[in-house]
Coordinates of C-alpha atoms in Angstrom, one line a residue:
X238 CA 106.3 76.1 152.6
X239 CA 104.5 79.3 151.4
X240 CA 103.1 79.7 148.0
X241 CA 105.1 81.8 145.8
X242 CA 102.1 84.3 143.9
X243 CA 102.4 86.7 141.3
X244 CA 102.3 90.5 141.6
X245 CA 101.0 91.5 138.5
X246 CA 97.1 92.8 138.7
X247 CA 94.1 91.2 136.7
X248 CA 94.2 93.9 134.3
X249 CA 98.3 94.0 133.7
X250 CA 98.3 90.2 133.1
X251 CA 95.6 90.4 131.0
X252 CA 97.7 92.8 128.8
X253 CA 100.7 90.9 129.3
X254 CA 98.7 87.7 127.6
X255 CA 97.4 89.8 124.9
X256 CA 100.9 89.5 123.5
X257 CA 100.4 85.7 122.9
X258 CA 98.0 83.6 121.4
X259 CA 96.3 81.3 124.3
X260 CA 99.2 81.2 126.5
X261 CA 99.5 79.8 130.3
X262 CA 102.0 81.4 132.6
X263 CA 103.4 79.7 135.1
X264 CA 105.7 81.2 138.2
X265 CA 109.2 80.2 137.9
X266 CA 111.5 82.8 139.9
X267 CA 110.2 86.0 142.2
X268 CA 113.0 87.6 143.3
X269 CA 111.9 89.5 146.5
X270 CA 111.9 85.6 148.1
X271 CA 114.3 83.8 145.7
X272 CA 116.7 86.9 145.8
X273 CA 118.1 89.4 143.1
X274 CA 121.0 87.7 141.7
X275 CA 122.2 86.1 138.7
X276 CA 122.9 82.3 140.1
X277 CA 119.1 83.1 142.0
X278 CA 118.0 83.4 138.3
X279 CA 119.7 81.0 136.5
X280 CA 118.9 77.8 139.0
X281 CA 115.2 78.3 138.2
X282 CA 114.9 79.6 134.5
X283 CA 117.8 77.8 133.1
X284 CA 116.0 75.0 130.1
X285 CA 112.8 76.4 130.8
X286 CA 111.8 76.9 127.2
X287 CA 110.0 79.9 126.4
X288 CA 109.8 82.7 128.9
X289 CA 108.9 86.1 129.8
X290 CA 110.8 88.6 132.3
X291 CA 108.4 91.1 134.2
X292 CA 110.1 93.6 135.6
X293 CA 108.6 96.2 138.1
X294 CA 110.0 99.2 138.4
X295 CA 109.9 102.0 141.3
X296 CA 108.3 104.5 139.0
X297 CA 105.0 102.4 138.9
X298 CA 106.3 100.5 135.1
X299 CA 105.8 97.0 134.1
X300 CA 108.0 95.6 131.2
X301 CA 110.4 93.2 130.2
X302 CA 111.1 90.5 127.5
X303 CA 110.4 87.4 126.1
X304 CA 112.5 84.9 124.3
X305 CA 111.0 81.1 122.7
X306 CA 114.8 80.0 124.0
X307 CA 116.3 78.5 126.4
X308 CA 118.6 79.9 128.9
X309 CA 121.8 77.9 129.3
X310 CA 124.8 80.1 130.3
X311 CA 126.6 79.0 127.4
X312 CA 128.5 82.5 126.9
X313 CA 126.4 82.9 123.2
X314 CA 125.0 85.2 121.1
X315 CA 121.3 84.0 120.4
X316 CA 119.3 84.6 117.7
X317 CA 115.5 84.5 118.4
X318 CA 113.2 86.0 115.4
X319 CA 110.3 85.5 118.2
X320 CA 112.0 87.4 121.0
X321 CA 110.4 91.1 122.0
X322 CA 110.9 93.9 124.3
X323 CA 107.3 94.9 125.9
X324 CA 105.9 97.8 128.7
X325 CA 102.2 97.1 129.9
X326 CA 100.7 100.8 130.3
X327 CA 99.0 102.0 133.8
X328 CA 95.8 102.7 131.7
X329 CA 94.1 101.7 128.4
X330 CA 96.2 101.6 125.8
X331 CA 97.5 98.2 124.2
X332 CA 101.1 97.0 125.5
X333 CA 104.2 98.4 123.9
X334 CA 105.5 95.9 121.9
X335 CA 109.0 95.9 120.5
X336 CA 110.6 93.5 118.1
X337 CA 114.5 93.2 117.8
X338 CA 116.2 94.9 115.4
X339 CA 117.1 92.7 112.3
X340 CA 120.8 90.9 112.0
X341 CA 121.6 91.7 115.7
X342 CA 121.3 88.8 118.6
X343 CA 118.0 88.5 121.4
X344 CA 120.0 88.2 124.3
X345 CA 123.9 87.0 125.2
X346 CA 123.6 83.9 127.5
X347 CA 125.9 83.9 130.1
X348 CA 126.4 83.5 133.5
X349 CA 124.9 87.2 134.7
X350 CA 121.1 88.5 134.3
X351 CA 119.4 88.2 131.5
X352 CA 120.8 90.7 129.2
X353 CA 119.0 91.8 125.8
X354 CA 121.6 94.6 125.0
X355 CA 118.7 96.8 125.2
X356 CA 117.9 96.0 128.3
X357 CA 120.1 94.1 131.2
X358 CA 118.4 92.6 134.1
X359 CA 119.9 92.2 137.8
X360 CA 123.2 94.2 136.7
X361 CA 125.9 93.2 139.6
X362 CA 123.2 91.2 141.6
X363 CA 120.9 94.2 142.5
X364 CA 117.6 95.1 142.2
X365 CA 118.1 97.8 139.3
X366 CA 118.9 97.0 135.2
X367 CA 120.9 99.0 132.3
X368 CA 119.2 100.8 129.7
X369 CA 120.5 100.5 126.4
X370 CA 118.4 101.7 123.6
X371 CA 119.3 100.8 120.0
X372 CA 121.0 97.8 121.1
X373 CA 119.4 94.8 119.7
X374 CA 116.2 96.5 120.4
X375 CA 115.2 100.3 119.8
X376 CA 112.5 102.2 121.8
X377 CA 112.2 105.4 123.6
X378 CA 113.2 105.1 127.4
X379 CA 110.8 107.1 128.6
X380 CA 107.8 105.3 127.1
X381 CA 109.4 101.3 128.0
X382 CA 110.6 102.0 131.8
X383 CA 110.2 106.0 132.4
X384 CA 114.3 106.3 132.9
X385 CA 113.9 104.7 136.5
X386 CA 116.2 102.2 136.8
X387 CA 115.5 100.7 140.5
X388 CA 113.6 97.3 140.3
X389 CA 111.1 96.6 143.3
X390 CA 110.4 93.2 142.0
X391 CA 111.2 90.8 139.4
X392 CA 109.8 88.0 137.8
X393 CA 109.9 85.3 135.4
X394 CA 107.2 83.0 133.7
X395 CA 107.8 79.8 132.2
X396 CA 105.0 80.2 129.0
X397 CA 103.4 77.3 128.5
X398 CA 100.5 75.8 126.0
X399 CA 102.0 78.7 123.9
X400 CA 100.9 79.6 120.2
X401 CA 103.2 82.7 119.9
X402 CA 101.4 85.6 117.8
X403 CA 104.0 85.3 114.8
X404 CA 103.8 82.0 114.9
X405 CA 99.6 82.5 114.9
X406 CA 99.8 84.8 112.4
X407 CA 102.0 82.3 109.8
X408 CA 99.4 79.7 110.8
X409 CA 96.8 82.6 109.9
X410 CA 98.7 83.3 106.4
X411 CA 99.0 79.7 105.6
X412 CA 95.2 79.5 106.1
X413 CA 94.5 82.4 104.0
X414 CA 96.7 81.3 101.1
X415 CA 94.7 77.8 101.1
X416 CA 91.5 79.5 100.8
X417 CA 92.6 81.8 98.3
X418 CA 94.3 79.4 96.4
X419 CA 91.0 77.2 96.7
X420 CA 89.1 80.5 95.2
X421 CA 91.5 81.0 92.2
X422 CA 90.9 77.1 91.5
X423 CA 87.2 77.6 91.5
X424 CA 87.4 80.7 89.1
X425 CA 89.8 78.9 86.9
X426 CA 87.0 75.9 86.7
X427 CA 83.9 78.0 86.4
X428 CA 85.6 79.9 83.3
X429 CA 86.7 76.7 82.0
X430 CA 83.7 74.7 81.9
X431 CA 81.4 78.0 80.7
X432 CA 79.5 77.2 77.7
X433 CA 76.5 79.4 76.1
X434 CA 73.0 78.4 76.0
X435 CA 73.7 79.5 72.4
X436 CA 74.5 76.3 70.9
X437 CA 76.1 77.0 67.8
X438 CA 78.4 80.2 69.8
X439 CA 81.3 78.5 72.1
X440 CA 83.5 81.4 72.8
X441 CA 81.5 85.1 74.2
X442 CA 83.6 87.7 72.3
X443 CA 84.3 90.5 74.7
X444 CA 85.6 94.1 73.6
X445 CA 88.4 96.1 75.4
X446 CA 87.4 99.6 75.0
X447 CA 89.6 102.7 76.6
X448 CA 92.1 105.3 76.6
X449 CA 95.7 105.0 75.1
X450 CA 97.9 103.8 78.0
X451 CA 95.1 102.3 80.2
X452 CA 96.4 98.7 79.9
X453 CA 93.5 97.0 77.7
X454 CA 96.6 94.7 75.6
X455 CA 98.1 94.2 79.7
X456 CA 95.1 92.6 80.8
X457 CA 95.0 90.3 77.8
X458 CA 98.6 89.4 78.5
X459 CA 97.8 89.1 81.7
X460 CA 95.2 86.9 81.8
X461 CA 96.8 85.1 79.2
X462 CA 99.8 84.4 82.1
X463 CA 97.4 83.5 84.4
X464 CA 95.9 80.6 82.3
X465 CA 99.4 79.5 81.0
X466 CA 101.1 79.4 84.0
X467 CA 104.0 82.4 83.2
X468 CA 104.5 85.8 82.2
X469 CA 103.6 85.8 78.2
X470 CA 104.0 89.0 76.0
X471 CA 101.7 87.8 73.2
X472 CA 99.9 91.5 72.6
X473 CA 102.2 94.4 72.4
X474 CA 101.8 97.0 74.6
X475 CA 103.7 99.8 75.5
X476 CA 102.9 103.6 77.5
X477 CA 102.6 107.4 75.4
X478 CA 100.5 109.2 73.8
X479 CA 99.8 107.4 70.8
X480 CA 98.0 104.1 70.4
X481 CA 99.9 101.0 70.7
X482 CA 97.6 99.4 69.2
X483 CA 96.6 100.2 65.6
X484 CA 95.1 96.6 64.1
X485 CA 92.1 94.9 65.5
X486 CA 93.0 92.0 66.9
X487 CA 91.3 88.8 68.2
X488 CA 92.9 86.6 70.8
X489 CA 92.6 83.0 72.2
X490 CA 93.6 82.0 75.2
X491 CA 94.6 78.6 75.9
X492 CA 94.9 77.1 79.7
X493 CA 98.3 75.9 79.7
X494 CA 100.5 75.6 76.9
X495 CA 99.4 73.8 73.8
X496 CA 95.9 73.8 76.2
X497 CA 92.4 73.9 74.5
X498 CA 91.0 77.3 74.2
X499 CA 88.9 78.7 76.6
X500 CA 85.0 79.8 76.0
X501 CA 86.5 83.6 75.5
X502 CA 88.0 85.7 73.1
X503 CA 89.4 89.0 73.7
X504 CA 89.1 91.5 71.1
X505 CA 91.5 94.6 71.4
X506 CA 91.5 97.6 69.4
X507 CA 93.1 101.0 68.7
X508 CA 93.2 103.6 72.3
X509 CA 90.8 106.5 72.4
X510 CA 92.7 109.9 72.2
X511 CA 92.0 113.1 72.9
X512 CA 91.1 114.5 69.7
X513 CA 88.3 113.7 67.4
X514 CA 90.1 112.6 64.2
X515 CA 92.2 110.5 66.3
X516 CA 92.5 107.1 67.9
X517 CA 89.3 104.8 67.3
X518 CA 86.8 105.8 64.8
X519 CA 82.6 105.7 66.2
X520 CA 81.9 103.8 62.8
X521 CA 84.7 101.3 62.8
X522 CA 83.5 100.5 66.0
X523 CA 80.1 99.7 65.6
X524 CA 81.5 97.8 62.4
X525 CA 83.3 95.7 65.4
X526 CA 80.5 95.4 67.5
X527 CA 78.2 94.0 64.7
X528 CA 80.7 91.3 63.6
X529 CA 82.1 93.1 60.5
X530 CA 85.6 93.6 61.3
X531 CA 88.4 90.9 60.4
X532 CA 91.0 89.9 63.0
X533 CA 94.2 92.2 61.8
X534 CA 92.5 94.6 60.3
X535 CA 94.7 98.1 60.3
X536 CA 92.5 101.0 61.4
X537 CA 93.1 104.3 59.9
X538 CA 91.7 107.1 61.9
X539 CA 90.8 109.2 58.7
X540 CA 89.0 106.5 56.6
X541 CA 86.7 104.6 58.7
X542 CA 86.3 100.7 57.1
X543 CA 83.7 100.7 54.4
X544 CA 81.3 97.3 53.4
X545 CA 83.3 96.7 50.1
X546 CA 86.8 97.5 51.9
X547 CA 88.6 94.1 51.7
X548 CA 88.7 94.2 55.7
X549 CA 84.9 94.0 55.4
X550 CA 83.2 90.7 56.8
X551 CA 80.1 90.8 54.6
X552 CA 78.0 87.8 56.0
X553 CA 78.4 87.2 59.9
X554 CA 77.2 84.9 62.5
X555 CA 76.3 85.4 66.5
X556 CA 79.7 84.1 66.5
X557 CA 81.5 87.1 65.3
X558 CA 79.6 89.4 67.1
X559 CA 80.8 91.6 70.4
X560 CA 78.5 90.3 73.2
X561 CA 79.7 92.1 76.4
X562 CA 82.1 95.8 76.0
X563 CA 84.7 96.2 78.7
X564 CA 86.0 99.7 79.3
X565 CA 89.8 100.2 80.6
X566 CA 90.5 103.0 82.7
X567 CA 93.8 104.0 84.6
X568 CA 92.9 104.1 88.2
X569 CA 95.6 106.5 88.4
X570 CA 93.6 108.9 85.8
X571 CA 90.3 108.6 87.3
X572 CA 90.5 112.7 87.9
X573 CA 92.2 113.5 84.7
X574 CA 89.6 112.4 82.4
X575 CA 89.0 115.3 79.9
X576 CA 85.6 116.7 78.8
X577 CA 86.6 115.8 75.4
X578 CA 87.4 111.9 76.6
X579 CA 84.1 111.7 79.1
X580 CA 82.6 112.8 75.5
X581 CA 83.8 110.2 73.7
X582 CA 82.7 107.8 76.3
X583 CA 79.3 109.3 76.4
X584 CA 79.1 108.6 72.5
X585 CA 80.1 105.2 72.9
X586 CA 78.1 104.6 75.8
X587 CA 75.0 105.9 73.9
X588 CA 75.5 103.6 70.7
X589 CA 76.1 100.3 72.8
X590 CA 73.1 101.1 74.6
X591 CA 71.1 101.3 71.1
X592 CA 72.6 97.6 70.3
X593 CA 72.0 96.3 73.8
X594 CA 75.1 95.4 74.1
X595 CA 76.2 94.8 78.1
X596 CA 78.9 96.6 79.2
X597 CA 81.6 96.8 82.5
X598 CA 84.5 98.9 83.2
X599 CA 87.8 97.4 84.6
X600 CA 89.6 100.1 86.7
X601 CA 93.3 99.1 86.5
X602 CA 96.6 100.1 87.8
X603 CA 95.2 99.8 91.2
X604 CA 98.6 99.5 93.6
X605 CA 100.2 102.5 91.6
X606 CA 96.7 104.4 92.5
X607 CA 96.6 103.6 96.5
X608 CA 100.0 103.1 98.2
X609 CA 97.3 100.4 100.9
X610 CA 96.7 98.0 98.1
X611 CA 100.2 98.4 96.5
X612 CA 101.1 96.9 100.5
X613 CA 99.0 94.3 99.5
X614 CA 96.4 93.5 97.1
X615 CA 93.8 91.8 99.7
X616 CA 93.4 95.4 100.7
X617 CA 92.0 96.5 97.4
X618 CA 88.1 96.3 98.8
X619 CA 88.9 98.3 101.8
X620 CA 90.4 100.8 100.5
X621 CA 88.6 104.5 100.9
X622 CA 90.9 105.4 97.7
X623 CA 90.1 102.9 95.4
X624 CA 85.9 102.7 96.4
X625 CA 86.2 106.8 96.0
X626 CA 88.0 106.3 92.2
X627 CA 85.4 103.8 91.6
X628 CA 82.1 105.9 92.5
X629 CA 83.9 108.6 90.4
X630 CA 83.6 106.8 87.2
X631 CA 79.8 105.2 88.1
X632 CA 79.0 108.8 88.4
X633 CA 81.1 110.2 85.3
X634 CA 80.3 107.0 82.9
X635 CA 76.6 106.6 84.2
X636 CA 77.9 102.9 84.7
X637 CA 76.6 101.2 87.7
X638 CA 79.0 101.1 90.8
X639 CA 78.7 97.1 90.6
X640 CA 80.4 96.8 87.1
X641 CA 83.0 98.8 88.0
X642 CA 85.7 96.1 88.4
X643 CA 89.4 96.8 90.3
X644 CA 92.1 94.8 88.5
X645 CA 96.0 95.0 88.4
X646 CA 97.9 93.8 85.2
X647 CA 100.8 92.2 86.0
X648 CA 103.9 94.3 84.6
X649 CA 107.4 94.3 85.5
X650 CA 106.8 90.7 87.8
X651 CA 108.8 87.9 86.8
X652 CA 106.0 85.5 88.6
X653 CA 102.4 84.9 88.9
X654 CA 100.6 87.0 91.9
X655 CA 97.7 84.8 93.7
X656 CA 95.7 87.9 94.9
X657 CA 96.5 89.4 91.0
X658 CA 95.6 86.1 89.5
X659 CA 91.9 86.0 91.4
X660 CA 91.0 89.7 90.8
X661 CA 92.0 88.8 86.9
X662 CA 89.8 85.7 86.9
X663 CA 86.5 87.7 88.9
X664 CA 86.6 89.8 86.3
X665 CA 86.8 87.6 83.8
X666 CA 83.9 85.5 85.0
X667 CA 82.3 88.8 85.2
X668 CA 82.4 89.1 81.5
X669 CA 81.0 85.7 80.9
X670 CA 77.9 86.3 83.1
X671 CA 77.2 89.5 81.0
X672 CA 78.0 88.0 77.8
X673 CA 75.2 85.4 79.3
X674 CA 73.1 88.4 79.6
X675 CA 73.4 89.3 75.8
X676 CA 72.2 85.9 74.4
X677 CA 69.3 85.7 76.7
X678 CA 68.0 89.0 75.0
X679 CA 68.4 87.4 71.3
X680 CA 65.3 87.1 69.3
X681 CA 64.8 84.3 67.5
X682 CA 62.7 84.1 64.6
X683 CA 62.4 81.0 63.7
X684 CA 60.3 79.4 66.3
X685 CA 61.2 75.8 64.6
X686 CA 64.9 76.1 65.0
X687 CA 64.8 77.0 68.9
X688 CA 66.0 73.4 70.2
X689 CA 68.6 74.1 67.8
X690 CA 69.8 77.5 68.6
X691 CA 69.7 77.4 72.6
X692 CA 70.5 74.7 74.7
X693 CA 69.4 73.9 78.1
X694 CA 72.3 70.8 78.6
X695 CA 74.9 73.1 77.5
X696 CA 76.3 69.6 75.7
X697 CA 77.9 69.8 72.0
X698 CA 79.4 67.2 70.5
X699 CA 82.8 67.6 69.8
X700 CA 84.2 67.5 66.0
X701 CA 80.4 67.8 64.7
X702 CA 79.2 70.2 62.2
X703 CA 76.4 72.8 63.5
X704 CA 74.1 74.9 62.1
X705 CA 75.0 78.1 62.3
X706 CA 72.7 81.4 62.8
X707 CA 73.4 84.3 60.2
X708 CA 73.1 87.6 61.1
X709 CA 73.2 90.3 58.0

């Protein structure tokens, strides 16, 4: 009995296994010796289990299909997510690859050649097929089968040992999710168990600085959903020209509801506007910075606070202090920035530097800036876009290219994002290790008190009374 071999080439079954993941193929029907009809067919493919046709035509073209089912001449309409339409290319290029068009059957299984609507195989037991774009499956003729329709062999492979590419790729995704759900866990835990070496500070007190509209009360809302496990509304923000925003405000955030705390506070404040006598005043915010300011306290733009005002905190701790300034600026703005707002910053930028007070930039709105990251938010650190808006504000800001920090608030979601979730907690661990940076650079006076103020177990008792350091 002679063997029964394959006619594709090295090179076109390479290609043809480059549509699988680690697949076997193994020769179930040739039709130059098992002939070119349907019943031919059917006795050696029928219950097969997954399968690809190879079709060779007489203008040089290799193609066919694949289905994950069975054959079974039962006369039905089958659905098969994993079925494609494929042509393997004389030269170079990758295979065609076409999926099936969505709502509309693989193939019909009855009693003739295979037929995928598309395409029909061994049409009125002869060595020729139908071409039937748009049906089930969509593709240009010329490109799947060059508009010859005579067939000068025919094949089909049982596929066996068979991880099919989707199939791989949900395998893939599942994998992904674990790891990134195992990242946003670590995150979460890092910024939970943070504690100063400061011992009498427990919370670093971190600043949202930026222009009206750049989402500085969104990222505490979001963040504050990402600790408590659903969309919360707790800081009122909004879009226009005017500040939301007109008190000072302090905020807590708790992980999980009725949770304890966690070592941060976010401080939020009026927006920056375009003209001088508008928005935050330079002297109410170094009243912020220093610890003067009291949580709720109603700016007004023409009458900066003054030290006997009764929003005037006269005696103040490290505690009340800013110790790391975070900058908000719309990703989709980048460009837009004005001389008189890069002014503004530079003023700012000049008097934290004077009070060595550390200092990062979140760039938000990300997927409204780069339609590649709005496709999905993994893409956010390759995208050309987004690295290009980021070197713009290093360069504008004179902040360093790694504290410019990509995040997206969440905004008309219903749920909680993974990908938004871990970019919202990077940056928030961020802030801790720069807020880190500011107590390292205290000076301490009194050389006897040093065990007290900074501690190298990062323990405190809980419910004890400690010493506090005051700062005039």
């Amino acid at each position: 009995m002679s063997v029964v071999t394959s006619s594709l080439s090295k090179e076109q079954q390479k290609k043809l296994l480059s549509l699988f993941i680690h697949p076997r193929l193994h020769l179930l029907y040739k039709a130059t010796v098992h002939g070119f009809t349907a019943a031919a067919f059917h006795s050696r493919c029928d219950q097969q289990g997954p399968t690809v046709i190879v079709a060779y035509s007489a203008a040089g073209f290799v193609f066919g299909a694949y289905t994950s089912k069975d054959y079974t001449q039962n006369g039905q309409a089958v659905i098969d997510k994993e079925a494609f339409l494929y042509s393997i290319p004389a030269e170079g290029d990758k295979p065609l690859r076409v999926a099936g068009i969505s709502g509309q059957c693989a193939f019909t299984d009855g009693a003739t050649g295979p037929n995928y609507g598309a395409l029909v195989f061994l049409h009125d037991d002869k060595a020729e097929f139908q071409s039937n774009p748009g049906t089930s499956f969509n593709f240009q003729a010329a490109e799947m089968h060059g508009n010859d329709f005579k067939l000068t062999e025919f094949e089909v492979y049982r596929v066996e040992g068979l991880t099919h590419l989707a199939a791989a790729m949900k395998m893939c995704t599942v994998f992904i999710v674990s790891v990134h759900t195992r990242r946003k866990q670590q995150l979460m835990k890092t910024i939970l168990s943070y504690k100063s070496e400061i011992k009498t500070v427990h919370q670093a007190r971190v600043l949202l600085v930026g222009p009206v509209g750049a989402g500085k009360s969104s990222f505490f809302n979001s963040i504050n959903s990402a600790f408590r496990g659903n969309m919360t509304c707790q800081a009122i923000a909004g879009t226009g020209d005017k500040s939301v925003t007109t008190q000072f405000r302090t905020y807590n955030i708790k992980a999980g509801k009725g949770g304890a705390p966690l070592p941060l506070i976010l401080c939020d404040t009026m927006g920056l506007e375009e003209k001088a006598d508008a928005g935050l005043d330079m002297e109410d915010l170094v009243s912020i910075y220093k610890g003067h300011v009291k949580d709720r306290y109603q700016f007004s733009p023409s009458n900066p606070l003054l030290a006997d005002a009764p929003g005037y905190k006269q005696r103040v701790t490290l505690n009340d202090m800013i110790h790391c300034v975070v900058y908000v600026i719309d990703a989709c703005k980048v460009s837009l920035l004005t001389a008189n707002m890069l002014d503004k910053f530079a003023a700012i930028r000049k008097k934290t530097n004077q009070l060595g007070l550390p200092q990062i930039l979140l760039m938000t709105k990300i997927d409204e800036a780069c339609p590649l990251v709005a496709e999905d938010l993994k893409n956010v650190y390759r995208s050309v876009y987004i690295e290009k808006k980021a070197r713009e504000l290093s360069d504008s800001l004179g902040i360093p290219l790694s504290c410019v920090l990509p995040v997206k608030n969440y905004s008309g979601e219903l749920d909680l994002d993974l990908e938004t979730d871990i970019l919202l907690f990077s940056a928030v661990q961020q802030m801790l290790n720069f807020a880190d940076s500011f107590f390292e650079n205290q000076v301490i006076e009194d050389q006897d008190q040093l065990d007290l103020y900074r501690s190298n177990e990062h323990l405190r008792p809980v419910g004890s009374e400690e010493t506090k350091h005051q700062i005039v």
